[in-house]
Amino acid sequence: MDIKKIGVLGAGQMGGGIAQVAAGASYEVVLVDANIDLAKRGKAKIESSLGRQVDKGKITAAVRDALVARITPGASIADFKDCDLVVEAATENVALKLDLFKSCDAAMKAGAILSSNTSSISLTKLAGATSRPDRVIGMHFMNPPPLMKLVEIVRAMQTSEETFALVKSAAERMGKTVTVSRDAPGFLVNRMLIPMLCEACFALQEGVGNVEDIDTGARLGLNHPMGPLELSDLIGLDTVLAIAEVLHRDLGDDKYRAPTLLRNLVAAGWLGRKAGRGFYTYDANGGRTPSELR
Ligand code: NAD
């Protein structure tokens, strides 16, 4: 099988970025969210972010126009019927993803591959909800997908060698380097990252240091490009909490428990950059100040 047309389910920060990267590699892309307006909004965001690159002279207007023309917003999962590969990038929630996997499986043609960009949810479990478990695999792009070089491929227990080879070569065509993880909670990258992000939040909660000291400490003391609190805001605090809960529950070790402060921020709807407020509060000009947290 040759992968020519790719469906992306979820037009949020990851789905939009994945659609952009796939269209940039000359794949035809169908972008679907919970409704057509959200799918169209996802496409509009891609167009405006590429517009900024045109303004800076990084790409030509013709390149932007050709890329954007390869992305078609879809009204529903039924629009995946002739896709060869679907990348699911909806909200990190196991019940939702199981439901979406069943719907995709019913809509997609025989032999097409169904992948998930999940950060932590078991691919073996998602595969088990479909009639094509050998064609299910994890394609874990990093945030933001157009900039980050890695795709972590996660094999479900049922994934076939052919599915793995096809997805690896599609990721490579998108300009990515691939690493492979077994299907274990958090896979490799988030198994390492999420405990560090939670530890930074515990340190803040306990008053060991303030937001800026924690992030500056990681940037200058550990040579990380971003501090853990600003990175948490970028990822989305709902997503960080969802991954921490999977690690805690599935590995059964309290060292993975989520801090109360993180839970409270999510409960307040202060989900980070996408909500305009998290550990930092963001203004319309791209500036930010540490949030007042009580
Ligand atoms: P997001 O909140 O930006 O986007 C989620 C999208 O899913 C939204 O557009 C939402 O409308 C859509 N959605 C919700 N219910 C839906 C439904 N029933 N049908 C179709 N679409 C639906 O979240 P995100 O950061 O883009 O995360 C998406 C996935 O990518 C998650 O599984 C997350 O774990 C994973 N991921 C996130 C990051 C990150 O840094 N944020 C990195 C790697 C992987």
Short mmCIF file of C-alpha atoms and ligand atoms in Angstrom, two decimals:
data_model
loop_
_atom_site.label_atom_id
_atom_site.label_comp_id
_atom_site.label_asym_id
_atom_site.label_seq_id
_atom_site.Cartn_x
_atom_site.Cartn_y
_atom_site.Cartn_z
CA MET A 1 0.00 0.00 0.00
CA ASP A 2 1.10 3.53 -0.77
CA ILE A 3 0.11 6.33 1.61
CA LYS A 4 -1.25 9.25 -0.46
CA LYS A 5 -4.07 10.75 1.58
CA ILE A 6 -3.93 11.41 5.32
CA GLY A 7 -6.81 12.20 7.67
CA VAL A 8 -6.16 14.21 10.84
CA LEU A 9 -8.78 14.01 13.60
CA GLY A 10 -8.70 16.96 16.00
CA ALA A 11 -7.76 20.41 14.69
CA GLY A 12 -6.25 21.75 17.93
CA GLN A 13 -2.61 22.68 18.42
CA MET A 14 -1.28 19.20 17.61
CA GLY A 15 -3.77 18.23 14.89
CA GLY A 16 -3.28 21.55 13.10
CA GLY A 17 0.49 21.15 13.25
CA ILE A 18 0.33 17.55 12.00
CA ALA A 19 -1.95 18.58 9.12
CA GLN A 20 0.55 21.30 8.20
CA VAL A 21 3.52 18.93 8.30
CA ALA A 22 1.68 16.30 6.24
CA ALA A 23 0.54 18.82 3.62
CA GLY A 24 4.10 20.22 3.59
CA ALA A 25 5.27 16.72 2.57
CA SER A 26 2.80 16.82 -0.37
CA TYR A 27 0.19 14.51 1.15
CA GLU A 28 -3.47 15.30 0.55
CA VAL A 29 -4.94 16.02 4.01
CA VAL A 30 -8.50 15.89 5.38
CA LEU A 31 -8.80 17.78 8.69
CA VAL A 32 -11.75 16.88 10.93
CA ASP A 33 -12.77 18.13 14.38
CA ALA A 34 -16.03 17.86 16.35
CA ASN A 35 -17.73 20.01 13.68
CA ILE A 36 -16.96 21.68 10.36
CA ASP A 37 -16.48 25.14 11.91
CA LEU A 38 -13.70 23.86 14.18
CA ALA A 39 -12.08 22.10 11.20
CA LYS A 40 -12.23 25.31 9.15
CA ARG A 41 -10.83 27.28 12.09
CA GLY A 42 -7.96 24.79 12.33
CA LYS A 43 -7.17 25.31 8.64
CA ALA A 44 -7.38 29.11 9.03
CA LYS A 45 -4.84 28.97 11.88
CA ILE A 46 -2.41 27.02 9.69
CA GLU A 47 -2.84 29.61 6.94
CA SER A 48 -2.21 32.53 9.28
CA SER A 49 0.86 30.92 10.87
CA LEU A 50 2.29 30.24 7.39
CA GLY A 51 1.42 33.85 6.51
CA ARG A 52 3.78 35.00 9.25
CA GLN A 53 6.53 32.89 7.65
CA VAL A 54 5.80 34.53 4.29
CA ASP A 55 6.06 37.98 5.93
CA LYS A 56 9.45 37.01 7.38
CA GLY A 57 10.62 35.78 3.96
CA LYS A 58 11.05 32.17 5.14
CA ILE A 59 8.68 30.74 2.54
CA THR A 60 7.04 32.16 -0.58
CA ALA A 61 3.34 32.95 -0.86
CA ALA A 62 3.15 30.29 -3.62
CA VAL A 63 4.49 27.60 -1.23
CA ARG A 64 1.96 28.63 1.42
CA ASP A 65 -0.91 28.61 -1.06
CA ALA A 66 0.02 25.18 -2.43
CA LEU A 67 0.35 23.72 1.08
CA VAL A 68 -2.94 25.18 2.28
CA ALA A 69 -4.72 23.99 -0.88
CA ARG A 70 -3.80 20.39 0.02
CA ILE A 71 -5.79 20.62 3.31
CA THR A 72 -9.54 20.04 3.11
CA PRO A 73 -11.67 20.61 6.21
CA GLY A 74 -14.09 17.71 6.70
CA ALA A 75 -17.51 17.75 8.36
CA SER A 76 -17.17 14.37 10.06
CA ILE A 77 -15.22 11.14 10.38
CA ALA A 78 -17.12 9.85 7.31
CA ASP A 79 -14.77 12.09 5.29
CA PHE A 80 -11.91 9.70 6.12
CA LYS A 81 -13.40 7.02 3.83
CA ASP A 82 -10.64 7.20 1.21
CA CYS A 83 -7.71 8.07 3.52
CA ASP A 84 -4.78 5.63 3.64
CA LEU A 85 -3.68 6.82 7.10
CA VAL A 86 -5.55 8.67 9.85
CA VAL A 87 -3.72 10.41 12.70
CA GLU A 88 -6.06 10.91 15.65
CA ALA A 89 -5.10 14.02 17.69
CA ALA A 90 -8.22 14.75 19.74
CA THR A 91 -8.32 15.57 23.46
CA GLU A 92 -6.33 13.19 25.72
CA ASN A 93 -9.21 11.17 27.17
CA VAL A 94 -9.40 7.39 26.95
CA ALA A 95 -13.20 7.08 26.66
CA LEU A 96 -13.26 9.71 23.89
CA LYS A 97 -10.41 8.07 21.97
CA LEU A 98 -11.98 4.59 22.21
CA ASP A 99 -15.17 6.05 20.82
CA LEU A 100 -13.36 7.91 18.02
CA PHE A 101 -11.33 4.81 17.12
CA LYS A 102 -14.53 2.77 16.70
CA SER A 103 -16.04 5.47 14.47
CA CYS A 104 -12.86 5.80 12.38
CA ASP A 105 -12.61 2.03 12.02
CA ALA A 106 -16.19 1.90 10.72
CA ALA A 107 -15.63 4.77 8.26
CA MET A 108 -12.18 3.87 6.89
CA LYS A 109 -11.45 1.56 3.97
CA ALA A 110 -10.02 -1.93 4.54
CA GLY A 111 -6.25 -1.90 5.00
CA ALA A 112 -6.02 1.79 5.93
CA ILE A 113 -3.90 2.60 8.99
CA LEU A 114 -5.36 4.19 12.12
CA SER A 115 -2.79 5.94 14.31
CA SER A 116 -3.01 8.08 17.43
CA ASN A 117 -0.93 11.01 18.57
CA THR A 118 -1.83 10.13 22.17
CA SER A 119 0.75 11.12 24.78
CA SER A 120 0.05 8.24 27.12
CA ILE A 121 -2.97 6.09 26.31
CA SER A 122 -2.41 2.40 25.54
CA LEU A 123 -2.27 1.72 21.80
CA THR A 124 -2.95 -1.95 22.51
CA LYS A 125 -6.25 -0.93 24.13
CA LEU A 126 -7.17 1.40 21.25
CA ALA A 127 -6.26 -1.32 18.73
CA GLY A 128 -8.49 -3.77 20.59
CA ALA A 129 -11.49 -1.50 19.99
CA THR A 130 -11.16 -1.86 16.22
CA SER A 131 -11.58 -4.57 13.59
CA ARG A 132 -8.06 -3.76 12.26
CA PRO A 133 -5.77 -4.13 15.32
CA ASP A 134 -2.75 -4.96 13.11
CA ARG A 135 -3.21 -1.58 11.32
CA VAL A 136 -3.19 0.46 14.59
CA ILE A 137 -0.06 2.27 15.79
CA GLY A 138 1.07 5.31 17.81
CA MET A 139 2.47 8.32 15.96
CA HIS A 140 3.51 10.65 18.75
CA PHE A 141 4.50 14.01 17.28
CA MET A 142 6.14 16.57 19.56
CA ASN A 143 4.82 20.10 20.11
CA PRO A 144 4.91 22.12 17.87
CA PRO A 145 4.91 19.50 15.06
CA PRO A 146 6.29 21.82 12.34
CA LEU A 147 9.39 22.58 14.44
CA MET A 148 10.07 19.46 16.48
CA LYS A 149 12.08 16.78 14.69
CA LEU A 150 10.93 13.69 16.56
CA VAL A 151 8.06 11.27 15.98
CA GLU A 152 7.93 8.57 18.64
CA ILE A 153 6.38 5.49 17.06
CA VAL A 154 4.56 3.25 19.49
CA ARG A 155 3.83 -0.32 18.54
CA ALA A 156 0.67 -1.85 19.94
CA MET A 157 1.01 -5.56 20.75
CA GLN A 158 -1.05 -6.20 17.61
CA THR A 159 0.78 -3.82 15.20
CA SER A 160 2.09 -5.56 12.08
CA GLU A 161 5.58 -5.06 10.64
CA GLU A 162 4.03 -3.67 7.44
CA THR A 163 2.08 -1.02 9.40
CA PHE A 164 5.25 -0.05 11.26
CA ALA A 165 7.27 0.24 8.04
CA LEU A 166 4.60 2.33 6.25
CA VAL A 167 4.20 4.74 9.17
CA LYS A 168 7.95 5.07 9.66
CA SER A 169 8.45 6.02 6.04
CA ALA A 170 5.51 8.49 6.16
CA ALA A 171 7.04 10.17 9.23
CA GLU A 172 10.43 10.31 7.48
CA ARG A 173 8.84 11.82 4.38
CA MET A 174 7.51 14.54 6.74
CA GLY A 175 11.14 15.25 7.65
CA LYS A 176 11.02 13.58 11.05
CA THR A 177 13.43 11.33 12.90
CA VAL A 178 11.74 8.30 14.38
CA THR A 179 12.27 6.57 17.71
CA VAL A 180 10.41 3.42 18.70
CA SER A 181 8.76 2.69 22.02
CA ARG A 182 6.98 -0.31 23.38
CA ASP A 183 3.39 0.29 24.44
CA ALA A 184 3.94 1.23 28.09
CA PRO A 185 2.40 4.17 30.04
CA GLY A 186 3.81 7.48 28.77
CA PHE A 187 5.99 5.60 26.25
CA LEU A 188 9.56 6.97 26.40
CA VAL A 189 9.40 10.74 26.08
CA ASN A 190 6.56 11.43 28.51
CA ARG A 191 7.80 8.81 30.96
CA MET A 192 10.86 11.06 31.32
CA LEU A 193 9.18 14.47 30.92
CA ILE A 194 5.98 14.41 32.97
CA PRO A 195 7.54 13.54 36.36
CA MET A 196 9.90 16.52 35.85
CA LEU A 197 7.03 18.88 35.01
CA CYS A 198 5.07 17.68 38.05
CA GLU A 199 8.15 18.07 40.29
CA ALA A 200 8.48 21.71 39.19
CA CYS A 201 4.81 22.24 40.06
CA PHE A 202 5.32 20.58 43.48
CA ALA A 203 8.28 22.91 44.12
CA LEU A 204 6.10 25.92 43.24
CA GLN A 205 3.21 24.62 45.38
CA GLU A 206 5.55 24.18 48.36
CA GLY A 207 7.00 27.68 47.91
CA VAL A 208 10.52 26.44 47.24
CA GLY A 209 10.79 29.02 44.45
CA ASN A 210 8.62 31.24 42.29
CA VAL A 211 7.57 30.66 38.66
CA GLU A 212 10.44 32.65 37.17
CA ASP A 213 13.12 31.13 39.43
CA ILE A 214 11.98 27.61 38.56
CA ASP A 215 11.98 28.26 34.81
CA THR A 216 15.22 30.25 34.83
CA GLY A 217 16.80 27.49 36.93
CA ALA A 218 15.98 24.89 34.29
CA ARG A 219 16.94 27.11 31.34
CA LEU A 220 20.28 28.30 32.66
CA GLY A 221 21.10 25.56 35.16
CA LEU A 222 20.09 22.56 33.07
CA ASN A 223 20.49 24.14 29.63
CA HIS A 224 16.88 23.31 28.74
CA PRO A 225 15.46 25.52 25.96
CA MET A 226 12.31 26.09 28.03
CA GLY A 227 11.59 25.93 31.76
CA PRO A 228 9.17 23.23 33.01
CA LEU A 229 6.35 25.64 33.86
CA GLU A 230 6.44 27.46 30.52
CA LEU A 231 6.64 24.09 28.78
CA SER A 232 3.62 22.86 30.78
CA ASP A 233 1.71 25.95 29.64
CA LEU A 234 2.72 25.20 26.03
CA ILE A 235 1.65 21.55 26.23
CA GLY A 236 -1.66 22.43 27.95
CA LEU A 237 -2.18 21.79 31.66
CA ASP A 238 -5.19 19.52 30.95
CA THR A 239 -2.91 17.35 28.80
CA VAL A 240 -0.11 17.31 31.42
CA LEU A 241 -2.65 16.26 34.09
CA ALA A 242 -4.19 13.59 31.87
CA ILE A 243 -0.76 12.05 31.19
CA ALA A 244 0.23 12.21 34.89
CA GLU A 245 -2.99 10.40 35.79
CA VAL A 246 -2.28 7.63 33.27
CA LEU A 247 1.29 7.21 34.58
CA HIS A 248 0.08 7.16 38.20
CA ARG A 249 -2.77 4.72 37.61
CA ASP A 250 -1.06 2.37 35.16
CA LEU A 251 2.39 2.23 36.79
CA GLY A 252 0.82 2.13 40.27
CA ASP A 253 3.55 4.22 41.87
CA ASP A 254 2.79 7.35 43.93
CA LYS A 255 5.90 9.04 42.60
CA TYR A 256 3.78 9.81 39.52
CA ARG A 257 0.93 11.52 41.46
CA ALA A 258 -0.23 14.92 40.17
CA PRO A 259 0.20 18.05 42.33
CA THR A 260 -2.93 19.72 43.77
CA LEU A 261 -1.88 23.02 42.18
CA LEU A 262 -1.95 21.41 38.72
CA ARG A 263 -5.41 19.94 39.42
CA ASN A 264 -6.69 23.32 40.61
CA LEU A 265 -5.36 25.16 37.56
CA VAL A 266 -7.14 22.66 35.29
CA ALA A 267 -10.35 22.88 37.36
CA ALA A 268 -10.22 26.68 37.02
CA GLY A 269 -9.90 26.36 33.24
CA TRP A 270 -6.45 27.96 33.36
CA LEU A 271 -5.03 25.47 30.87
CA GLY A 272 -1.92 27.38 29.79
CA ARG A 273 -1.23 29.25 26.56
CA LYS A 274 -4.27 27.97 24.69
CA ALA A 275 -6.50 29.48 27.43
CA GLY A 276 -4.43 32.68 27.80
CA ARG A 277 -3.62 31.76 31.40
CA GLY A 278 -1.80 29.02 33.28
CA PHE A 279 1.42 29.37 35.25
CA TYR A 280 1.77 32.55 33.19
CA THR A 281 -0.85 35.02 31.97
CA TYR A 282 -0.51 35.83 28.25
CA ASP A 283 -1.40 39.10 26.53
CA ALA A 284 -2.48 39.64 22.92
CA ASN A 285 1.00 40.88 21.91
CA GLY A 286 2.76 37.66 22.86
CA GLY A 287 3.95 39.02 26.24
CA ARG A 288 3.47 37.19 29.53
CA THR A 289 3.74 37.65 33.28
CA PRO A 290 3.71 35.00 36.01
CA SER A 291 0.12 34.39 37.15
CA GLU A 292 -0.87 35.21 40.69
CA LEU A 293 -1.50 31.77 42.15
CA ARG A 294 -3.20 31.25 45.50
P1 NAD B 1 -6.06 20.64 21.99
O1 NAD B 1 -6.94 20.86 23.17
O2 NAD B 1 -5.30 21.78 21.41
O3 NAD B 1 -6.91 19.99 20.77
C1 NAD B 1 -7.78 18.92 20.93
C2 NAD B 1 -8.76 18.98 19.79
O4 NAD B 1 -9.60 17.80 19.85
C3 NAD B 1 -9.69 20.20 19.87
O5 NAD B 1 -9.65 20.92 18.64
C4 NAD B 1 -11.05 19.57 20.11
O6 NAD B 1 -12.14 20.31 19.54
C5 NAD B 1 -10.87 18.20 19.44
N1 NAD B 1 -11.90 17.26 19.82
C6 NAD B 1 -12.44 17.05 21.05
N2 NAD B 1 -13.44 16.15 20.95
C7 NAD B 1 -13.51 15.76 19.65
C8 NAD B 1 -14.33 14.87 18.93
N3 NAD B 1 -15.32 14.18 19.53
N4 NAD B 1 -14.13 14.73 17.59
C9 NAD B 1 -13.17 15.42 16.97
N5 NAD B 1 -12.36 16.30 17.60
C10 NAD B 1 -12.53 16.47 18.93
O7 NAD B 1 -5.08 19.43 22.40
P2 NAD B 1 -3.68 19.03 21.76
O8 NAD B 1 -2.61 19.62 22.59
O9 NAD B 1 -3.72 19.28 20.30
O10 NAD B 1 -3.65 17.46 22.06
C11 NAD B 1 -4.25 16.52 21.18
C12 NAD B 1 -3.61 15.16 21.37
O11 NAD B 1 -2.20 15.27 21.12
C13 NAD B 1 -3.75 14.57 22.76
O12 NAD B 1 -3.89 13.17 22.66
C14 NAD B 1 -2.43 14.91 23.42
O13 NAD B 1 -2.08 14.04 24.46
C15 NAD B 1 -1.48 14.75 22.23
N6 NAD B 1 -0.21 15.47 22.33
C16 NAD B 1 -0.18 16.73 22.85
C17 NAD B 1 1.05 17.40 22.93
C18 NAD B 1 1.11 18.78 23.49
O14 NAD B 1 2.23 19.27 23.77
N7 NAD B 1 0.01 19.47 23.67
C19 NAD B 1 2.22 16.79 22.46
C20 NAD B 1 2.15 15.51 21.90
C21 NAD B 1 0.92 14.86 21.86
#
